[in-house]
Coordinates of C-alpha atoms in Angstrom, one line a residue:
M30 CA 36.0 -63.8 17.6
N31 CA 39.0 -61.5 17.2
L32 CA 38.8 -57.7 17.5
S33 CA 38.6 -57.0 13.8
K34 CA 35.7 -59.4 13.3
K35 CA 33.9 -57.8 16.3
I36 CA 34.3 -54.3 14.7
V37 CA 32.9 -55.5 11.4
A38 CA 29.9 -57.1 13.1
I39 CA 29.1 -53.9 15.0
L40 CA 29.4 -51.8 11.9
L41 CA 27.1 -54.1 10.0
A42 CA 24.5 -53.9 12.7
V43 CA 24.6 -50.1 12.7
V44 CA 24.1 -50.1 8.9
L45 CA 21.1 -52.4 9.2
V46 CA 19.5 -50.2 11.9
V47 CA 20.0 -47.0 10.0
A48 CA 18.7 -48.6 6.8
G49 CA 15.6 -49.8 8.6
A50 CA 14.9 -46.4 10.1
F51 CA 15.3 -44.8 6.6
V52 CA 12.8 -47.2 5.1
A53 CA 10.3 -46.6 7.9
C54 CA 10.7 -42.9 7.6
S55 CA 10.3 -43.0 3.8
K56 CA 7.2 -45.1 4.2
N57 CA 5.7 -42.7 6.7
T58 CA 6.5 -39.8 4.4
D59 CA 4.9 -41.5 1.4
D60 CA 1.8 -42.4 3.5
A61 CA 1.5 -38.7 4.5
K62 CA 1.9 -37.6 0.9
D63 CA -0.7 -40.1 -0.2
K64 CA -3.1 -38.8 2.5
T65 CA -2.5 -35.2 1.5
S66 CA -3.0 -36.0 -2.2
N67 CA -6.2 -38.0 -1.5
T68 CA -7.6 -35.1 0.6
A69 CA -6.8 -32.5 -2.1
S70 CA -8.2 -34.7 -4.9
E71 CA -11.4 -35.4 -3.0
G72 CA -12.5 -31.8 -2.8
L73 CA -15.7 -30.6 -1.2
D74 CA -18.8 -32.8 -1.7
I75 CA -21.3 -30.0 -2.5
K76 CA -23.4 -28.9 -5.5
V77 CA -23.3 -25.1 -6.1
G78 CA -25.4 -22.8 -8.3
F79 CA -24.6 -19.4 -9.7
I80 CA -27.1 -16.9 -11.2
F81 CA -25.6 -14.2 -13.5
L82 CA -27.4 -11.2 -15.0
H83 CA -25.5 -11.4 -18.3
D84 CA -22.7 -13.6 -19.7
E85 CA -19.0 -13.4 -20.4
N86 CA -19.5 -10.4 -22.8
S87 CA -20.3 -8.2 -19.7
T88 CA -17.2 -7.2 -17.9
Y89 CA -19.2 -7.1 -14.7
D90 CA -20.5 -10.7 -15.0
L91 CA -17.2 -12.0 -16.4
N92 CA -15.5 -10.8 -13.2
F93 CA -18.0 -12.9 -11.2
I94 CA -17.8 -15.9 -13.5
N95 CA -14.0 -16.0 -13.2
A96 CA -14.2 -15.7 -9.5
A97 CA -16.7 -18.6 -9.3
K98 CA -14.4 -20.8 -11.4
E99 CA -11.4 -19.9 -9.3
A100 CA -13.1 -20.6 -6.0
C101 CA -14.6 -23.9 -7.1
S102 CA -11.3 -25.0 -8.6
E103 CA -9.4 -24.2 -5.3
L104 CA -12.0 -26.2 -3.3
G105 CA -11.8 -29.1 -5.6
I106 CA -15.5 -29.2 -6.5
K107 CA -16.3 -31.5 -9.4
S108 CA -17.4 -29.8 -12.7
E109 CA -20.7 -31.7 -12.7
N110 CA -21.5 -30.1 -9.4
I111 CA -21.1 -26.6 -10.6
L112 CA -24.2 -25.1 -12.2
M113 CA -23.9 -21.6 -13.8
K114 CA -27.0 -19.8 -15.2
T115 CA -26.3 -16.8 -17.4
G116 CA -28.7 -14.1 -18.8
I117 CA -31.0 -14.2 -15.8
D118 CA -33.0 -10.9 -15.7
E119 CA -33.9 -9.1 -12.6
G120 CA -37.5 -10.5 -12.6
Q121 CA -39.5 -13.6 -11.7
I122 CA -37.0 -15.7 -13.8
C123 CA -34.5 -15.2 -11.0
Y124 CA -36.8 -16.9 -8.5
D125 CA -37.6 -19.7 -10.9
T126 CA -33.9 -20.2 -11.7
A127 CA -33.0 -20.3 -8.0
M128 CA -35.8 -22.9 -7.2
D129 CA -34.7 -24.9 -10.2
L130 CA -31.1 -25.0 -8.8
V131 CA -32.6 -26.1 -5.4
D132 CA -34.5 -28.9 -7.2
Q133 CA -31.2 -30.0 -8.8
G134 CA -29.6 -30.4 -5.4
C135 CA -27.7 -27.1 -5.0
T136 CA -27.2 -26.2 -1.3
F137 CA -25.3 -23.0 -2.2
I138 CA -26.8 -20.5 -4.5
F139 CA -25.3 -17.1 -5.5
A140 CA -26.7 -14.3 -7.5
D141 CA -24.7 -11.3 -8.8
S142 CA -27.0 -8.4 -9.5
F143 CA -28.8 -5.8 -7.3
G144 CA -32.2 -6.4 -8.8
H145 CA -32.0 -10.1 -8.1
E146 CA -32.4 -9.5 -4.3
S147 CA -36.1 -9.6 -3.7
F148 CA -36.4 -12.9 -5.7
M149 CA -33.4 -14.4 -3.8
I150 CA -35.1 -13.5 -0.5
E151 CA -38.3 -15.1 -1.7
A152 CA -36.3 -18.3 -2.7
A153 CA -34.5 -18.3 0.7
K154 CA -37.9 -18.3 2.5
A155 CA -39.2 -21.1 0.3
A156 CA -36.0 -23.3 0.7
P157 CA -34.8 -22.8 4.3
N158 CA -32.3 -25.6 4.1
V159 CA -30.4 -24.0 1.2
Q160 CA -27.9 -21.1 1.7
F161 CA -28.5 -18.1 -0.6
F162 CA -25.8 -15.5 -1.2
H163 CA -26.3 -12.2 -3.0
A164 CA -23.8 -9.6 -4.2
T165 CA -24.6 -5.8 -3.9
G166 CA -27.8 -6.3 -1.9
T167 CA -29.0 -4.3 1.0
K168 CA -31.5 -6.2 3.0
A169 CA -29.8 -9.2 4.7
H170 CA -29.1 -7.3 7.9
T171 CA -32.8 -6.4 8.3
E172 CA -34.5 -9.5 6.9
G173 CA -32.9 -11.7 9.6
L174 CA -33.0 -14.9 7.6
A175 CA -30.3 -17.4 8.7
N176 CA -29.9 -18.6 5.1
Y177 CA -29.7 -15.3 3.2
H178 CA -26.5 -13.2 3.0
N179 CA -25.3 -10.0 1.3
A180 CA -21.7 -9.3 0.3
F181 CA -19.8 -6.4 -1.2
A182 CA -16.3 -5.0 -1.0
S183 CA -14.8 -1.5 -0.4
I184 CA -14.5 -0.9 -4.1
Y185 CA -14.6 2.8 -3.3
E186 CA -11.0 2.3 -2.2
G187 CA -10.1 0.8 -5.5
R188 CA -11.8 3.6 -7.4
Y189 CA -10.0 6.2 -5.3
L190 CA -6.7 4.6 -6.2
A191 CA -7.7 4.5 -9.9
G192 CA -8.7 8.1 -9.5
I193 CA -5.1 8.9 -8.4
A194 CA -3.9 7.4 -11.7
A195 CA -6.4 9.7 -13.5
G196 CA -5.2 12.7 -11.6
M197 CA -1.6 11.9 -12.4
K198 CA -2.5 11.7 -16.1
L199 CA -4.2 15.1 -15.9
N200 CA -1.1 16.6 -14.3
E201 CA 1.0 15.2 -17.1
M202 CA -1.2 16.8 -19.7
I203 CA -1.1 20.1 -17.8
E204 CA 2.7 20.0 -17.5
A205 CA 3.0 19.2 -21.2
G206 CA 0.8 22.1 -22.2
T207 CA -1.8 19.9 -23.8
I208 CA -4.4 21.3 -21.5
K209 CA -4.6 24.2 -19.0
A210 CA -5.2 23.4 -15.3
D211 CA -8.8 24.8 -15.6
D212 CA -9.4 22.4 -18.5
A213 CA -8.8 19.2 -16.4
K214 CA -12.3 17.9 -16.8
I215 CA -13.1 14.2 -16.3
G216 CA -16.1 12.5 -18.0
Y217 CA -17.8 9.6 -16.2
V218 CA -20.3 7.2 -17.7
G219 CA -22.6 5.9 -15.0
A220 CA -25.3 3.3 -15.2
F221 CA -27.9 4.6 -12.7
P222 CA -28.0 7.4 -10.1
Y223 CA -27.9 4.8 -7.3
A224 CA -25.7 5.1 -4.2
E225 CA -23.4 2.4 -5.5
V226 CA -22.7 4.4 -8.6
K227 CA -22.5 7.8 -6.7
S228 CA -20.1 6.3 -4.2
G229 CA -18.0 5.0 -7.0
Y230 CA -17.7 8.1 -9.1
T231 CA -17.3 10.4 -6.0
S232 CA -14.4 8.3 -4.7
F233 CA -12.8 8.2 -8.1
F234 CA -13.1 12.0 -8.3
L235 CA -11.6 12.5 -4.8
G236 CA -8.7 10.3 -5.8
A237 CA -8.1 12.4 -8.9
R238 CA -8.5 15.6 -6.9
S239 CA -6.0 14.4 -4.3
V240 CA -3.2 14.9 -6.9
C241 CA -4.8 17.3 -9.3
P242 CA -6.7 20.0 -7.3
S243 CA -8.1 21.7 -10.4
A244 CA -9.9 18.6 -11.6
T245 CA -13.7 18.7 -12.2
M246 CA -16.0 16.0 -13.4
E247 CA -19.2 15.6 -15.5
V248 CA -21.4 12.5 -15.1
T249 CA -23.9 11.1 -17.5
F250 CA -26.2 8.1 -16.9
T251 CA -27.3 5.4 -19.4
N252 CA -30.0 4.0 -17.1
S253 CA -28.7 0.5 -17.9
W254 CA -26.0 -1.7 -16.5
Y255 CA -25.1 -3.0 -19.9
D256 CA -25.8 -1.2 -23.1
E257 CA -22.8 -0.9 -25.4
A258 CA -24.3 1.5 -27.9
A259 CA -25.6 3.8 -25.1
E260 CA -22.3 3.7 -23.2
K261 CA -20.3 4.5 -26.4
D262 CA -22.6 7.4 -27.2
A263 CA -22.3 8.7 -23.6
A264 CA -18.5 8.6 -23.8
N265 CA -18.5 10.4 -27.2
N266 CA -20.8 13.0 -25.8
L267 CA -18.5 13.6 -22.9
I268 CA -15.5 13.9 -25.2
A269 CA -17.5 16.4 -27.3
R270 CA -18.0 18.4 -24.1
K271 CA -14.2 18.6 -23.8
C272 CA -13.8 16.0 -21.1
V273 CA -10.1 15.0 -21.5
L274 CA -10.2 11.7 -19.6
I275 CA -13.1 9.2 -19.3
S276 CA -14.0 6.6 -16.6
Q277 CA -17.1 4.5 -16.1
H278 CA -19.4 2.4 -14.0
A279 CA -21.1 0.5 -16.7
D280 CA -20.4 -3.0 -17.9
S281 CA -19.6 -3.0 -21.6
M282 CA -16.7 -2.1 -23.8
G283 CA -18.6 0.9 -25.2
A284 CA -16.8 3.7 -23.3
P285 CA -13.3 2.2 -23.6
T286 CA -13.5 1.7 -27.4
A287 CA -14.9 5.2 -27.8
C288 CA -11.8 6.5 -26.0
E289 CA -9.4 4.4 -28.1
T290 CA -11.0 5.7 -31.3
A291 CA -10.8 9.3 -30.1
G292 CA -7.4 9.0 -28.5
V293 CA -8.7 10.0 -25.0
P294 CA -7.2 8.4 -21.9
D295 CA -9.5 6.0 -20.1
V296 CA -9.8 4.4 -16.7
S297 CA -12.0 1.3 -17.1
Y298 CA -13.8 -0.9 -14.5
N299 CA -13.9 -4.7 -13.7
G300 CA -10.8 -5.6 -15.7
S301 CA -8.1 -4.6 -18.1
T302 CA -9.1 -3.4 -21.5
V303 CA -5.5 -3.0 -22.6
D304 CA -5.7 -5.6 -25.4
A305 CA -8.5 -3.7 -27.1
C306 CA -7.4 -0.2 -26.1
P307 CA -3.6 -0.3 -25.8
N308 CA -3.0 3.4 -26.4
T309 CA -5.6 4.8 -24.0
F310 CA -6.2 2.3 -21.2
I311 CA -4.5 3.4 -17.9
V312 CA -5.7 1.1 -15.1
S313 CA -8.8 -0.6 -13.8
S314 CA -10.2 -1.5 -10.4
R315 CA -12.4 -4.5 -9.6
I316 CA -13.8 -6.5 -6.7
N317 CA -12.1 -9.9 -6.3
W318 CA -15.0 -12.1 -5.4
A319 CA -13.0 -15.3 -5.2
P320 CA -12.2 -15.0 -1.4
Y321 CA -15.8 -14.5 -0.5
M322 CA -17.1 -17.3 -2.7
K323 CA -14.5 -19.7 -1.4
L324 CA -15.4 -18.8 2.2
A325 CA -19.2 -19.0 1.7
I326 CA -19.0 -22.3 -0.2
Q327 CA -16.8 -23.9 2.4
N328 CA -19.0 -22.7 5.3
T329 CA -22.0 -24.1 3.5
A330 CA -20.4 -27.5 3.0
E331 CA -19.2 -27.6 6.6
G332 CA -22.4 -26.3 8.1
K333 CA -20.7 -23.1 9.5
E334 CA -22.3 -19.7 9.7
T335 CA -21.5 -16.9 7.2
P336 CA -22.0 -13.3 8.2
A337 CA -25.3 -11.7 7.0
D338 CA -23.2 -8.8 5.7
W339 CA -19.7 -9.3 4.5
V340 CA -17.2 -6.6 3.3
G341 CA -13.9 -7.3 1.7
T342 CA -11.2 -4.6 1.5
V343 CA -8.2 -3.5 -0.4
G344 CA -6.1 -4.8 2.5
T345 CA -7.5 -8.3 2.2
D346 CA -7.1 -8.4 -1.6
S347 CA -10.8 -8.3 -2.2
V348 CA -10.3 -5.0 -4.1
L349 CA -7.7 -5.2 -6.8
L350 CA -6.2 -2.9 -9.5
T351 CA -4.8 -4.2 -12.8
E352 CA -1.3 -3.5 -13.9
V353 CA -0.8 0.1 -14.9
N354 CA -0.4 0.5 -18.6
E355 CA 2.9 2.4 -18.8
K356 CA 2.2 3.3 -22.4
A357 CA -0.8 5.5 -21.4
A358 CA -0.2 6.3 -17.8
A359 CA 1.8 9.2 -16.4
K360 CA 5.3 8.5 -15.0
G361 CA 5.2 7.7 -11.3
T362 CA 1.6 6.5 -11.3
Q363 CA 2.3 3.1 -9.8
E364 CA 4.4 4.6 -7.0
A365 CA 1.6 7.1 -6.2
I366 CA -1.0 4.3 -6.1
D367 CA 1.2 2.1 -3.8
K368 CA 1.8 5.0 -1.3
A369 CA -1.9 5.8 -1.1
K370 CA -2.8 2.1 -0.7
E371 CA -0.4 1.7 2.2
E372 CA -2.1 4.7 3.9
L373 CA -5.6 3.3 3.3
V374 CA -4.7 0.0 4.8
A375 CA -3.0 1.7 7.8
G376 CA -6.1 3.9 8.3
T377 CA -4.1 7.1 8.0
R378 CA -6.0 8.1 4.9
H379 CA -9.8 7.9 4.4
V380 CA -11.5 8.1 1.0
F381 CA -14.4 10.2 2.2
D382 CA -12.4 12.5 4.5
T383 CA -14.8 15.4 5.0
K384 CA -12.0 17.9 4.8
T385 CA -11.4 17.0 1.1
F386 CA -14.8 17.9 -0.2
T387 CA -17.7 20.3 0.3
V388 CA -21.4 20.3 -0.3
D389 CA -22.8 23.7 -1.3
G390 CA -19.5 25.2 -0.2
K391 CA -19.6 23.8 3.3
E392 CA -17.9 20.9 5.0
L393 CA -20.2 18.1 6.2
T394 CA -20.2 17.4 9.9
T395 CA -23.3 15.2 10.0
Y396 CA -25.3 13.0 7.7
L397 CA -28.0 10.4 8.1
A398 CA -27.7 7.7 5.5
D399 CA -30.4 5.3 4.4
V400 CA -28.7 2.2 5.7
D401 CA -31.8 0.2 6.6
D402 CA -33.4 -0.3 3.2
D403 CA -37.1 -0.4 4.3
G404 CA -38.6 1.3 1.3
T405 CA -39.0 4.8 2.8
F406 CA -35.8 6.1 1.3
T407 CA -35.1 8.2 4.4
G408 CA -31.8 8.3 6.3
E409 CA -31.7 6.9 9.8
T410 CA -28.0 6.2 10.5
E411 CA -25.4 8.8 11.4
V412 CA -22.4 7.9 9.2
I413 CA -20.0 10.9 9.7
K414 CA -17.7 10.6 12.7
D415 CA -14.0 11.0 13.3
G416 CA -13.8 13.3 10.3
Y417 CA -14.9 11.0 7.6
F418 CA -18.0 9.3 6.0
H419 CA -18.0 5.7 7.2
E420 CA -18.9 3.9 3.9
S421 CA -19.8 0.2 3.9
E422 CA -19.3 -0.2 7.7
Y423 CA -23.0 -0.4 8.7
R424 CA -24.0 -2.7 5.9
S425 CA -21.9 -4.2 3.0
A426 CA -23.5 -2.3 0.1
P427 CA -22.6 1.4 -0.5
Y428 CA -24.9 4.1 0.9
F429 CA -22.9 7.2 0.0
D430 CA -25.4 9.2 -2.1
I431 CA -24.2 12.8 -1.6
D432 CA -23.7 15.2 -4.5
I433 CA -20.5 17.1 -3.8
D434 CA -19.1 20.2 -5.2
G435 CA -16.9 19.8 -8.4
I436 CA -19.1 17.1 -9.9
T437 CA -21.8 18.1 -12.4
L438 CA -24.6 15.7 -13.2
L439 CA -25.8 16.1 -16.8
Q440 CA -29.1 14.4 -15.9
S441 CA -31.0 14.8 -12.6

């Protein structure tokens, strides 16, 4: 064989080796893709049950329903293995519904309302092989049941940031001459005078006060989590009392629609109301329950432990704000929110900093909170240290129940 033929033969051999390696590599890659695709498509083999107080018409329940759908979708759970029960009152029907879900094969059961707790605990005791999860509850850390869990998030951080948006709006009205500084009065529609509601409206007020020092607030209660007519009447009453901005901790569109009709700025809760209230909606805060639901479902499926008390934060995206509605919000609102959020995450700012509020004209230096919910309604846990009230650090559900100066309750 002459030299030229040898060179051709060598080149041909090299081409064949490279081609073979490429084919093998491609096959391995395709196999890996197939394995990944199969794993993703299989999803978790688990049946899950959800108990909701109301339905999609409640902004509160809709937030949970959307989170449940998101978590189940991300985990690849088949639709036939997702059982959602709506309109379940805070009574014996909750226990009956939970046990029905157990009978249908659910090993993960979640309930979304405070009043569901005693019935969920009863169900957890009756079905020890099923994991029960409850939002806003207070007793998991004292009940000591391995299959019963509470969860909440530091929504007071979100309300504080939303309060900053409210304070910015008040400043804009003062600067425009629409109101005087002494007229910067906020109205707040609350459901019940519970710690959860008090923590929420106080943090909102402190956020507003952080940028508008002259702000005051009046709070009225509807004694219902969801009553559209009562919430609308409450908002209208606050507007008649010369409240120039309204917020809420109640679950219907009653207050936002009253504000839109009256042309009064509104900071809503649990989701944007901009479509229905484009001229008055400023911003809204909400708990993002999807991360917790995903964690709890996955732990249940894999036999892993979930904390008895779980708390999400603004830093973990468990507390979110909607987009600011520039049509209604003051200029610079988003920038002010972003700056405060960075400080909250860094720990250089605290919502309940005791130097930012007083009680009967004095700064609080000590406070025993009712953290262990044993029915006596007496405080047993010191929660003020390092200059601030440590909310949701000793259990997940809020326990801030202090009436601070600057906030007037229209009902005792």
